[in-house]
């Protein structure tokens, strides 16, 4: 029977062990695809095991991308994929810093922060969140509508200030029976419509094209939709055609008791005109999850009791967070395995 040889040598000093571990990790990273994280501090947490162990992750959150490229030229030259947050733009100039880039994966449903034309020109594939957040965003849209119309947040603030006499509080309005116009009848818009039906609201819509298989009346312009409703819920994407589509004329058509709910993108609304109309009483209220100059929010909103604000949190449920972590990793894995993207945009 053979015994193991007796170990007479001492283990290497801790510093040498750490150095060996670092060198081993560096050697391992050399064989992994390089993925640049383009998001806020802590954004790396969206890529969790086992996916976080399959890629060499580069985090530039402490430096603007152009400075990171200047100080890490070899890494940027090798980056094959970018994993980005919806609040962090990827312009053509930024994309030019990454000559080997072949894939952009964004952790958002919207893609207006990515220069899709430049990606098409360079043959860069793009993947997004698909319909992952649709139900949560629809829930929030209806919650904002109920809050604004029923004055829930305003009543809460009043009560906390010890104004307990309900007779001194402005009467709320009914949600049931409201005429609600949905701008953008995609997946989110349809989810909103289904929830509003349960509240016996009369739903109509405006979209790029009339949907042949939905029962709701269609209006070809947002102005017509506003004229025939007393609530607008914005669910469409932002582009050159939809920027500031909700202007003063549309707001005045909606009327003094009208309510606007925005879960799309902030710049769908002419924000200055919205503030003016709210302060002048030209419309009744607004529920806003998105803002024109995010992450900044115009302070005029803070003093308005007829406005309910949400910090772009339509997707911020634990269920959706865990699901997007998986989806981002699956898209990266699919791409580097030469398989079809799970949720392709282009």
Short mmCIF file of the C-alpha atoms (twelve columns), coordinates in Angstrom:
data_MODEL
# 
_entry.id   MODEL 
# 
loop_
_atom_site.group_PDB 
_atom_site.id 
_atom_site.type_symbol 
_atom_site.label_atom_id 
_atom_site.label_alt_id 
_atom_site.label_comp_id 
_atom_site.label_asym_id 
_atom_site.label_seq_id 
_atom_site.Cartn_x 
_atom_site.Cartn_y 
_atom_site.Cartn_z 
_atom_site.pdbx_PDB_model_num 
ATOM 1   C CA . UNK A 1   0.000   0.000  0.000   1 
ATOM 2   C CA . UNK A 2   1.485   3.298  -1.075  1 
ATOM 3   C CA . UNK A 3   1.215   6.404  1.075   1 
ATOM 4   C CA . UNK A 4   1.166   9.973  -0.095  1 
ATOM 5   C CA . UNK A 5   4.594   11.600 -0.062  1 
ATOM 6   C CA . UNK A 6   5.271   13.670 3.028   1 
ATOM 7   C CA . UNK A 7   5.043   17.416 2.327   1 
ATOM 8   C CA . UNK A 8   8.156   19.062 3.726   1 
ATOM 9   C CA . UNK A 9   7.982   22.417 1.917   1 
ATOM 10  C CA . UNK A 10  6.119   25.382 3.368   1 
ATOM 11  C CA . UNK A 11  3.147   26.904 1.491   1 
ATOM 12  C CA . UNK A 12  3.991   30.073 -0.428  1 
ATOM 13  C CA . UNK A 13  3.471   33.369 1.363   1 
ATOM 14  C CA . UNK A 14  -0.032  34.849 1.192   1 
ATOM 15  C CA . UNK A 15  1.176   37.598 -1.164  1 
ATOM 16  C CA . UNK A 16  2.420   34.944 -3.602  1 
ATOM 17  C CA . UNK A 17  -0.875  33.055 -3.339  1 
ATOM 18  C CA . UNK A 18  -2.826  36.233 -4.147  1 
ATOM 19  C CA . UNK A 19  -0.517  36.940 -7.064  1 
ATOM 20  C CA . UNK A 20  -1.021  33.421 -8.385  1 
ATOM 21  C CA . UNK A 21  -4.797  33.787 -8.058  1 
ATOM 22  C CA . UNK A 22  -4.728  37.124 -9.895  1 
ATOM 23  C CA . UNK A 23  -2.528  35.721 -12.649 1 
ATOM 24  C CA . UNK A 24  -4.766  32.661 -13.004 1 
ATOM 25  C CA . UNK A 25  -7.808  34.921 -13.269 1 
ATOM 26  C CA . UNK A 26  -6.067  37.068 -15.869 1 
ATOM 27  C CA . UNK A 27  -5.151  33.987 -17.908 1 
ATOM 28  C CA . UNK A 28  -8.733  32.765 -17.688 1 
ATOM 29  C CA . UNK A 29  -10.085 36.181 -18.777 1 
ATOM 30  C CA . UNK A 30  -7.843  36.087 -21.848 1 
ATOM 31  C CA . UNK A 31  -9.901  33.177 -23.132 1 
ATOM 32  C CA . UNK A 32  -13.312 34.747 -22.428 1 
ATOM 33  C CA . UNK A 33  -15.257 37.104 -24.727 1 
ATOM 34  C CA . UNK A 34  -14.867 40.721 -23.615 1 
ATOM 35  C CA . UNK A 35  -18.133 42.422 -22.629 1 
ATOM 36  C CA . UNK A 36  -18.224 46.115 -21.748 1 
ATOM 37  C CA . UNK A 37  -20.693 47.175 -19.040 1 
ATOM 38  C CA . UNK A 38  -22.223 50.550 -19.887 1 
ATOM 39  C CA . UNK A 39  -24.325 51.638 -16.927 1 
ATOM 40  C CA . UNK A 40  -24.356 53.074 -13.409 1 
ATOM 41  C CA . UNK A 41  -22.140 51.877 -10.550 1 
ATOM 42  C CA . UNK A 42  -23.285 48.429 -9.494  1 
ATOM 43  C CA . UNK A 43  -24.681 47.644 -12.946 1 
ATOM 44  C CA . UNK A 44  -22.523 44.493 -13.072 1 
ATOM 45  C CA . UNK A 45  -24.991 42.862 -10.659 1 
ATOM 46  C CA . UNK A 46  -27.455 42.350 -13.529 1 
ATOM 47  C CA . UNK A 47  -25.206 39.610 -14.905 1 
ATOM 48  C CA . UNK A 48  -25.265 36.822 -12.375 1 
ATOM 49  C CA . UNK A 49  -23.781 33.296 -12.240 1 
ATOM 50  C CA . UNK A 50  -23.446 31.240 -14.288 1 
ATOM 51  C CA . UNK A 51  -23.393 33.953 -16.993 1 
ATOM 52  C CA . UNK A 52  -21.076 36.333 -15.117 1 
ATOM 53  C CA . UNK A 53  -18.411 33.616 -15.183 1 
ATOM 54  C CA . UNK A 54  -18.612 33.095 -18.942 1 
ATOM 55  C CA . UNK A 55  -17.414 36.541 -19.993 1 
ATOM 56  C CA . UNK A 56  -14.579 38.945 -19.237 1 
ATOM 57  C CA . UNK A 57  -16.551 41.903 -17.885 1 
ATOM 58  C CA . UNK A 58  -15.097 45.399 -18.280 1 
ATOM 59  C CA . UNK A 59  -16.653 48.100 -16.125 1 
ATOM 60  C CA . UNK A 60  -16.070 51.757 -17.023 1 
ATOM 61  C CA . UNK A 61  -18.639 53.304 -14.628 1 
ATOM 62  C CA . UNK A 62  -15.960 55.375 -12.888 1 
ATOM 63  C CA . UNK A 63  -14.888 56.991 -16.180 1 
ATOM 64  C CA . UNK A 64  -16.712 58.381 -19.228 1 
ATOM 65  C CA . UNK A 65  -16.415 55.936 -22.106 1 
ATOM 66  C CA . UNK A 66  -14.060 58.115 -24.171 1 
ATOM 67  C CA . UNK A 67  -11.679 58.409 -21.205 1 
ATOM 68  C CA . UNK A 68  -11.879 54.680 -20.565 1 
ATOM 69  C CA . UNK A 69  -11.051 54.059 -24.240 1 
ATOM 70  C CA . UNK A 70  -8.064  56.398 -24.032 1 
ATOM 71  C CA . UNK A 71  -6.643  54.647 -20.955 1 
ATOM 72  C CA . UNK A 72  -7.610  51.075 -21.962 1 
ATOM 73  C CA . UNK A 73  -7.169  51.016 -25.755 1 
ATOM 74  C CA . UNK A 74  -6.378  47.292 -25.991 1 
ATOM 75  C CA . UNK A 75  -9.505  46.319 -24.062 1 
ATOM 76  C CA . UNK A 76  -11.754 48.590 -26.123 1 
ATOM 77  C CA . UNK A 77  -10.253 47.254 -29.325 1 
ATOM 78  C CA . UNK A 78  -11.230 43.734 -28.268 1 
ATOM 79  C CA . UNK A 79  -14.743 44.413 -26.926 1 
ATOM 80  C CA . UNK A 80  -17.206 42.244 -28.849 1 
ATOM 81  C CA . UNK A 81  -20.359 43.071 -26.891 1 
ATOM 82  C CA . UNK A 82  -21.802 45.896 -24.799 1 
ATOM 83  C CA . UNK A 83  -24.295 45.340 -22.011 1 
ATOM 84  C CA . UNK A 84  -26.006 48.677 -21.372 1 
ATOM 85  C CA . UNK A 85  -28.567 50.307 -19.112 1 
ATOM 86  C CA . UNK A 86  -31.510 52.142 -20.637 1 
ATOM 87  C CA . UNK A 87  -30.407 55.455 -19.167 1 
ATOM 88  C CA . UNK A 88  -26.950 55.369 -20.780 1 
ATOM 89  C CA . UNK A 89  -26.798 56.471 -24.429 1 
ATOM 90  C CA . UNK A 90  -24.790 54.635 -27.068 1 
ATOM 91  C CA . UNK A 91  -24.195 57.216 -29.792 1 
ATOM 92  C CA . UNK A 92  -22.375 56.753 -33.076 1 
ATOM 93  C CA . UNK A 93  -19.314 58.471 -31.572 1 
ATOM 94  C CA . UNK A 94  -19.312 56.043 -28.653 1 
ATOM 95  C CA . UNK A 95  -19.740 53.058 -30.928 1 
ATOM 96  C CA . UNK A 96  -16.746 54.230 -32.977 1 
ATOM 97  C CA . UNK A 97  -14.546 53.669 -29.894 1 
ATOM 98  C CA . UNK A 98  -15.310 49.952 -30.111 1 
ATOM 99  C CA . UNK A 99  -14.091 48.743 -33.529 1 
ATOM 100 C CA . UNK A 100 -14.699 45.036 -32.841 1 
ATOM 101 C CA . UNK A 101 -18.207 45.490 -31.456 1 
ATOM 102 C CA . UNK A 102 -20.744 42.994 -32.814 1 
ATOM 103 C CA . UNK A 103 -23.522 43.027 -30.227 1 
ATOM 104 C CA . UNK A 104 -25.404 45.476 -27.995 1 
ATOM 105 C CA . UNK A 105 -27.657 44.060 -25.283 1 
ATOM 106 C CA . UNK A 106 -29.787 46.621 -23.465 1 
ATOM 107 C CA . UNK A 107 -31.563 45.985 -20.182 1 
ATOM 108 C CA . UNK A 108 -34.558 48.062 -21.294 1 
ATOM 109 C CA . UNK A 109 -37.618 47.623 -23.461 1 
ATOM 110 C CA . UNK A 110 -36.975 50.956 -25.198 1 
ATOM 111 C CA . UNK A 111 -34.028 51.414 -27.546 1 
ATOM 112 C CA . UNK A 112 -34.064 55.169 -28.170 1 
ATOM 113 C CA . UNK A 113 -30.770 55.459 -26.249 1 
ATOM 114 C CA . UNK A 114 -28.995 53.298 -28.852 1 
ATOM 115 C CA . UNK A 115 -28.086 54.622 -32.319 1 
ATOM 116 C CA . UNK A 116 -29.839 51.843 -34.213 1 
ATOM 117 C CA . UNK A 117 -29.020 53.334 -37.615 1 
ATOM 118 C CA . UNK A 118 -25.304 53.186 -36.843 1 
ATOM 119 C CA . UNK A 119 -25.686 49.638 -35.539 1 
ATOM 120 C CA . UNK A 120 -27.389 48.617 -38.782 1 
ATOM 121 C CA . UNK A 121 -24.677 50.306 -40.832 1 
ATOM 122 C CA . UNK A 122 -21.947 48.417 -39.001 1 
ATOM 123 C CA . UNK A 123 -23.821 45.127 -38.811 1 
ATOM 124 C CA . UNK A 124 -24.018 45.237 -35.002 1 
ATOM 125 C CA . UNK A 125 -26.822 43.088 -33.592 1 
ATOM 126 C CA . UNK A 126 -29.045 44.549 -30.864 1 
ATOM 127 C CA . UNK A 127 -31.109 42.722 -28.240 1 
ATOM 128 C CA . UNK A 128 -33.518 44.273 -25.743 1 
ATOM 129 C CA . UNK A 129 -35.865 43.268 -22.956 1 
ATOM 130 C CA . UNK A 130 -38.631 42.315 -25.365 1 
ATOM 131 C CA . UNK A 131 -42.014 42.102 -23.644 1 
ATOM 132 C CA . UNK A 132 -40.541 41.234 -20.278 1 
ATOM 133 C CA . UNK A 133 -41.706 44.414 -18.534 1 
ATOM 134 C CA . UNK A 134 -45.066 44.822 -20.280 1 
ATOM 135 C CA . UNK A 135 -47.292 43.600 -17.461 1 
ATOM 136 C CA . UNK A 136 -45.470 45.580 -14.762 1 
ATOM 137 C CA . UNK A 137 -45.546 48.785 -16.803 1 
ATOM 138 C CA . UNK A 138 -49.250 48.324 -17.532 1 
ATOM 139 C CA . UNK A 139 -49.913 47.791 -13.825 1 
ATOM 140 C CA . UNK A 140 -48.106 51.019 -13.023 1 
ATOM 141 C CA . UNK A 141 -49.938 52.969 -15.740 1 
ATOM 142 C CA . UNK A 142 -53.312 52.010 -14.301 1 
ATOM 143 C CA . UNK A 143 -52.073 52.626 -10.745 1 
ATOM 144 C CA . UNK A 144 -50.948 56.144 -11.711 1 
ATOM 145 C CA . UNK A 145 -54.306 56.824 -13.325 1 
ATOM 146 C CA . UNK A 146 -56.206 55.667 -10.250 1 
ATOM 147 C CA . UNK A 147 -53.901 57.655 -7.971  1 
ATOM 148 C CA . UNK A 148 -54.299 60.896 -9.926  1 
ATOM 149 C CA . UNK A 149 -58.067 60.609 -10.407 1 
ATOM 150 C CA . UNK A 150 -58.834 59.408 -6.868  1 
ATOM 151 C CA . UNK A 151 -56.254 61.832 -5.364  1 
ATOM 152 C CA . UNK A 152 -54.706 59.076 -3.253  1 
ATOM 153 C CA . UNK A 153 -51.209 60.554 -2.931  1 
ATOM 154 C CA . UNK A 154 -52.614 64.051 -2.396  1 
ATOM 155 C CA . UNK A 155 -54.892 62.737 0.376   1 
ATOM 156 C CA . UNK A 156 -51.964 60.895 1.942   1 
ATOM 157 C CA . UNK A 157 -49.900 64.099 2.053   1 
ATOM 158 C CA . UNK A 158 -52.817 66.032 3.512   1 
ATOM 159 C CA . UNK A 159 -53.374 63.451 6.230   1 
ATOM 160 C CA . UNK A 160 -49.697 63.369 7.174   1 
ATOM 161 C CA . UNK A 161 -49.908 67.142 7.690   1 
ATOM 162 C CA . UNK A 162 -52.741 66.452 10.179  1 
ATOM 163 C CA . UNK A 163 -55.368 67.922 7.859   1 
ATOM 164 C CA . UNK A 164 -57.906 65.315 8.911   1 
ATOM 165 C CA . UNK A 165 -61.099 67.149 7.965   1 
ATOM 166 C CA . UNK A 166 -62.186 65.491 4.706   1 
ATOM 167 C CA . UNK A 167 -64.517 68.427 4.007   1 
ATOM 168 C CA . UNK A 168 -61.462 70.615 3.417   1 
ATOM 169 C CA . UNK A 169 -60.154 68.234 0.786   1 
ATOM 170 C CA . UNK A 170 -60.963 68.602 -2.920  1 
ATOM 171 C CA . UNK A 171 -63.344 65.924 -4.115  1 
ATOM 172 C CA . UNK A 172 -61.917 63.163 -6.274  1 
ATOM 173 C CA . UNK A 173 -63.357 61.765 -9.489  1 
ATOM 174 C CA . UNK A 174 -64.551 58.331 -10.609 1 
ATOM 175 C CA . UNK A 175 -62.268 56.019 -12.582 1 
ATOM 176 C CA . UNK A 176 -65.145 53.793 -13.677 1 
ATOM 177 C CA . UNK A 177 -66.562 54.939 -16.997 1 
ATOM 178 C CA . UNK A 178 -63.653 57.199 -17.942 1 
ATOM 179 C CA . UNK A 179 -63.017 57.628 -21.680 1 
ATOM 180 C CA . UNK A 180 -59.369 56.575 -21.979 1 
ATOM 181 C CA . UNK A 181 -57.253 57.014 -25.096 1 
ATOM 182 C CA . UNK A 182 -54.151 54.845 -25.365 1 
ATOM 183 C CA . UNK A 183 -51.295 56.185 -27.486 1 
ATOM 184 C CA . UNK A 184 -49.377 53.178 -28.794 1 
ATOM 185 C CA . UNK A 185 -51.345 49.923 -28.802 1 
ATOM 186 C CA . UNK A 186 -48.387 47.556 -28.661 1 
ATOM 187 C CA . UNK A 187 -47.942 44.898 -26.004 1 
ATOM 188 C CA . UNK A 188 -47.932 47.413 -23.122 1 
ATOM 189 C CA . UNK A 189 -50.853 49.372 -24.576 1 
ATOM 190 C CA . UNK A 190 -52.917 46.192 -24.937 1 
ATOM 191 C CA . UNK A 191 -52.135 45.179 -21.361 1 
ATOM 192 C CA . UNK A 192 -53.309 48.616 -20.202 1 
ATOM 193 C CA . UNK A 193 -56.503 48.288 -22.262 1 
ATOM 194 C CA . UNK A 194 -57.331 44.895 -20.748 1 
ATOM 195 C CA . UNK A 195 -56.955 46.284 -17.227 1 
ATOM 196 C CA . UNK A 196 -59.105 49.312 -18.046 1 
ATOM 197 C CA . UNK A 197 -61.872 47.115 -19.396 1 
ATOM 198 C CA . UNK A 198 -62.152 45.581 -15.938 1 
ATOM 199 C CA . UNK A 199 -62.760 49.122 -14.642 1 
ATOM 200 C CA . UNK A 200 -65.502 49.611 -17.234 1 
ATOM 201 C CA . UNK A 201 -63.553 52.362 -18.964 1 
ATOM 202 C CA . UNK A 202 -64.316 53.191 -22.599 1 
ATOM 203 C CA . UNK A 203 -61.040 52.538 -24.424 1 
ATOM 204 C CA . UNK A 204 -59.935 53.979 -27.764 1 
ATOM 205 C CA . UNK A 205 -56.488 54.328 -29.250 1 
ATOM 206 C CA . UNK A 206 -54.020 55.901 -31.652 1 
ATOM 207 C CA . UNK A 207 -51.166 53.895 -33.125 1 
ATOM 208 C CA . UNK A 208 -48.943 53.880 -36.195 1 
ATOM 209 C CA . UNK A 209 -51.437 51.563 -37.877 1 
ATOM 210 C CA . UNK A 210 -54.972 50.513 -37.120 1 
ATOM 211 C CA . UNK A 211 -55.087 47.093 -35.465 1 
ATOM 212 C CA . UNK A 212 -57.567 44.881 -37.347 1 
ATOM 213 C CA . UNK A 213 -58.309 42.482 -34.489 1 
ATOM 214 C CA . UNK A 214 -59.012 44.809 -31.544 1 
ATOM 215 C CA . UNK A 215 -62.476 46.057 -30.533 1 
ATOM 216 C CA . UNK A 216 -61.442 49.599 -29.608 1 
ATOM 217 C CA . UNK A 217 -62.170 52.672 -31.769 1 
ATOM 218 C CA . UNK A 218 -59.133 53.967 -33.693 1 
ATOM 219 C CA . UNK A 219 -58.200 57.624 -34.180 1 
ATOM 220 C CA . UNK A 220 -55.628 58.495 -36.805 1 
ATOM 221 C CA . UNK A 221 -54.178 61.447 -34.876 1 
ATOM 222 C CA . UNK A 222 -53.423 62.102 -31.219 1 
ATOM 223 C CA . UNK A 223 -55.376 65.369 -31.445 1 
ATOM 224 C CA . UNK A 224 -58.536 63.498 -32.500 1 
ATOM 225 C CA . UNK A 225 -57.972 60.979 -29.718 1 
ATOM 226 C CA . UNK A 226 -57.626 63.741 -27.109 1 
ATOM 227 C CA . UNK A 227 -60.759 65.484 -28.379 1 
ATOM 228 C CA . UNK A 228 -62.804 62.327 -27.799 1 
ATOM 229 C CA . UNK A 229 -61.377 61.219 -24.440 1 
ATOM 230 C CA . UNK A 230 -60.670 62.608 -20.971 1 
ATOM 231 C CA . UNK A 231 -57.558 60.497 -20.235 1 
ATOM 232 C CA . UNK A 232 -54.470 59.840 -22.373 1 
ATOM 233 C CA . UNK A 233 -52.114 56.970 -21.500 1 
ATOM 234 C CA . UNK A 234 -48.828 57.144 -23.389 1 
ATOM 235 C CA . UNK A 235 -47.267 53.754 -24.153 1 
ATOM 236 C CA . UNK A 236 -45.470 54.385 -27.451 1 
ATOM 237 C CA . UNK A 237 -41.771 54.578 -28.251 1 
ATOM 238 C CA . UNK A 238 -39.829 57.811 -28.731 1 
ATOM 239 C CA . UNK A 239 -38.608 58.786 -32.187 1 
ATOM 240 C CA . UNK A 240 -38.498 61.857 -34.400 1 
ATOM 241 C CA . UNK A 241 -42.199 61.500 -35.206 1 
ATOM 242 C CA . UNK A 242 -43.387 61.089 -31.603 1 
ATOM 243 C CA . UNK A 243 -41.159 63.640 -29.853 1 
ATOM 244 C CA . UNK A 244 -43.383 66.306 -28.240 1 
ATOM 245 C CA . UNK A 245 -46.462 64.750 -29.872 1 
ATOM 246 C CA . UNK A 246 -48.393 65.754 -26.742 1 
ATOM 247 C CA . UNK A 247 -48.227 69.518 -27.216 1 
ATOM 248 C CA . UNK A 248 -50.348 72.360 -25.878 1 
ATOM 249 C CA . UNK A 249 -52.990 71.907 -28.582 1 
ATOM 250 C CA . UNK A 250 -53.466 68.261 -27.587 1 
ATOM 251 C CA . UNK A 251 -53.618 69.157 -23.887 1 
ATOM 252 C CA . UNK A 252 -56.267 71.824 -24.478 1 
ATOM 253 C CA . UNK A 253 -58.277 69.330 -26.557 1 
ATOM 254 C CA . UNK A 254 -58.164 66.894 -23.636 1 
ATOM 255 C CA . UNK A 255 -59.877 69.515 -21.486 1 
ATOM 256 C CA . UNK A 256 -59.774 70.958 -17.995 1 
ATOM 257 C CA . UNK A 257 -60.620 67.682 -16.302 1 
ATOM 258 C CA . UNK A 258 -58.258 65.695 -18.486 1 
ATOM 259 C CA . UNK A 259 -55.483 63.467 -17.185 1 
ATOM 260 C CA . UNK A 260 -52.244 62.394 -18.875 1 
ATOM 261 C CA . UNK A 261 -50.378 59.244 -17.814 1 
ATOM 262 C CA . UNK A 262 -46.937 58.673 -19.310 1 
ATOM 263 C CA . UNK A 263 -45.140 55.323 -19.026 1 
ATOM 264 C CA . UNK A 264 -43.457 55.644 -22.432 1 
ATOM 265 C CA . UNK A 265 -40.686 58.233 -22.686 1 
ATOM 266 C CA . UNK A 266 -40.522 61.698 -21.155 1 
ATOM 267 C CA . UNK A 267 -39.968 63.570 -24.416 1 
ATOM 268 C CA . UNK A 268 -43.273 62.335 -25.840 1 
ATOM 269 C CA . UNK A 269 -44.688 65.343 -23.971 1 
ATOM 270 C CA . UNK A 270 -43.698 68.975 -24.347 1 
ATOM 271 C CA . UNK A 271 -42.837 69.161 -20.644 1 
ATOM 272 C CA . UNK A 272 -42.816 72.957 -20.360 1 
ATOM 273 C CA . UNK A 273 -46.293 73.142 -21.829 1 
ATOM 274 C CA . UNK A 274 -47.456 70.330 -19.550 1 
ATOM 275 C CA . UNK A 275 -46.300 72.267 -16.487 1 
ATOM 276 C CA . UNK A 276 -47.985 75.425 -17.771 1 
ATOM 277 C CA . UNK A 277 -51.273 73.614 -18.430 1 
ATOM 278 C CA . UNK A 278 -51.199 71.946 -15.009 1 
ATOM 279 C CA . UNK A 279 -50.489 75.223 -13.205 1 
ATOM 280 C CA . UNK A 280 -53.103 77.117 -15.219 1 
ATOM 281 C CA . UNK A 281 -55.764 74.447 -14.664 1 
ATOM 282 C CA . UNK A 282 -56.056 73.715 -18.378 1 
ATOM 283 C CA . UNK A 283 -55.838 69.978 -17.607 1 
ATOM 284 C CA . UNK A 284 -56.770 68.137 -14.444 1 
ATOM 285 C CA . UNK A 285 -53.663 66.133 -13.608 1 
ATOM 286 C CA . UNK A 286 -50.810 63.878 -14.669 1 
ATOM 287 C CA . UNK A 287 -49.190 60.616 -13.614 1 
ATOM 288 C CA . UNK A 288 -45.591 60.480 -14.775 1 
ATOM 289 C CA . UNK A 289 -43.118 57.609 -14.638 1 
ATOM 290 C CA . UNK A 290 -40.781 59.215 -17.190 1 
ATOM 291 C CA . UNK A 291 -39.361 62.702 -17.701 1 
ATOM 292 C CA . UNK A 292 -37.855 64.684 -20.525 1 
ATOM 293 C CA . UNK A 293 -34.392 65.174 -18.993 1 
ATOM 294 C CA . UNK A 294 -33.927 62.041 -16.899 1 
ATOM 295 C CA . UNK A 295 -32.543 61.524 -14.363 1 
ATOM 296 C CA . UNK A 296 -33.376 65.189 -13.659 1 
ATOM 297 C CA . UNK A 297 -36.979 66.025 -12.794 1 
ATOM 298 C CA . UNK A 298 -38.317 69.561 -13.206 1 
ATOM 299 C CA . UNK A 299 -38.881 70.915 -9.691  1 
ATOM 300 C CA . UNK A 300 -42.110 72.629 -10.720 1 
ATOM 301 C CA . UNK A 301 -43.768 69.200 -10.491 1 
ATOM 302 C CA . UNK A 302 -42.940 68.895 -6.799  1 
ATOM 303 C CA . UNK A 303 -45.365 71.588 -5.681  1 
ATOM 304 C CA . UNK A 304 -48.295 70.365 -7.784  1 
ATOM 305 C CA . UNK A 305 -50.882 68.336 -5.885  1 
ATOM 306 C CA . UNK A 306 -52.487 67.138 -9.132  1 
ATOM 307 C CA . UNK A 307 -49.351 65.284 -10.243 1 
ATOM 308 C CA . UNK A 308 -48.154 61.837 -9.177  1 
ATOM 309 C CA . UNK A 309 -44.469 61.105 -9.852  1 
ATOM 310 C CA . UNK A 310 -42.647 57.786 -10.195 1 
ATOM 311 C CA . UNK A 311 -38.867 57.411 -10.787 1 
ATOM 312 C CA . UNK A 312 -39.031 55.449 -14.064 1 
ATOM 313 C CA . UNK A 313 -39.924 52.406 -12.006 1 
ATOM 314 C CA . UNK A 314 -42.389 50.607 -14.247 1 
ATOM 315 C CA . UNK A 315 -40.079 47.600 -14.472 1 
ATOM 316 C CA . UNK A 316 -38.827 47.688 -10.882 1 
ATOM 317 C CA . UNK A 317 -40.341 44.548 -9.448  1 
ATOM 318 C CA . UNK A 318 -38.234 41.775 -7.986  1 
ATOM 319 C CA . UNK A 319 -39.784 39.311 -10.413 1 
ATOM 320 C CA . UNK A 320 -38.786 41.384 -13.440 1 
ATOM 321 C CA . UNK A 321 -35.304 42.080 -12.069 1 
ATOM 322 C CA . UNK A 322 -34.576 38.378 -11.702 1 
ATOM 323 C CA . UNK A 323 -36.030 37.705 -15.146 1 
ATOM 324 C CA . UNK A 324 -33.986 40.433 -16.889 1 
ATOM 325 C CA . UNK A 325 -30.798 39.137 -15.257 1 
ATOM 326 C CA . UNK A 326 -31.467 35.774 -16.857 1 
ATOM 327 C CA . UNK A 327 -32.499 37.243 -20.202 1 
ATOM 328 C CA . UNK A 328 -29.378 39.394 -20.545 1 
ATOM 329 C CA . UNK A 329 -27.153 36.390 -19.885 1 
ATOM 330 C CA . UNK A 330 -29.095 34.191 -22.285 1 
ATOM 331 C CA . UNK A 331 -28.781 36.756 -25.085 1 
ATOM 332 C CA . UNK A 332 -25.018 37.014 -24.568 1 
ATOM 333 C CA . UNK A 333 -24.658 33.242 -24.412 1 
ATOM 334 C CA . UNK A 334 -26.754 32.778 -27.555 1 
ATOM 335 C CA . UNK A 335 -24.685 35.295 -29.501 1 
ATOM 336 C CA . UNK A 336 -21.299 33.854 -28.552 1 
ATOM 337 C CA . UNK A 337 -22.608 30.349 -29.295 1 
ATOM 338 C CA . UNK A 338 -23.625 31.480 -32.810 1 
ATOM 339 C CA . UNK A 339 -27.303 30.986 -32.001 1 
ATOM 340 C CA . UNK A 340 -30.264 33.302 -32.624 1 
ATOM 341 C CA . UNK A 341 -30.732 36.089 -30.081 1 
ATOM 342 C CA . UNK A 342 -33.564 35.496 -27.608 1 
ATOM 343 C CA . UNK A 343 -35.060 38.998 -27.942 1 
ATOM 344 C CA . UNK A 344 -33.591 40.594 -31.093 1 
ATOM 345 C CA . UNK A 345 -34.242 44.221 -32.007 1 
ATOM 346 C CA . UNK A 346 -32.083 44.214 -35.144 1 
# 
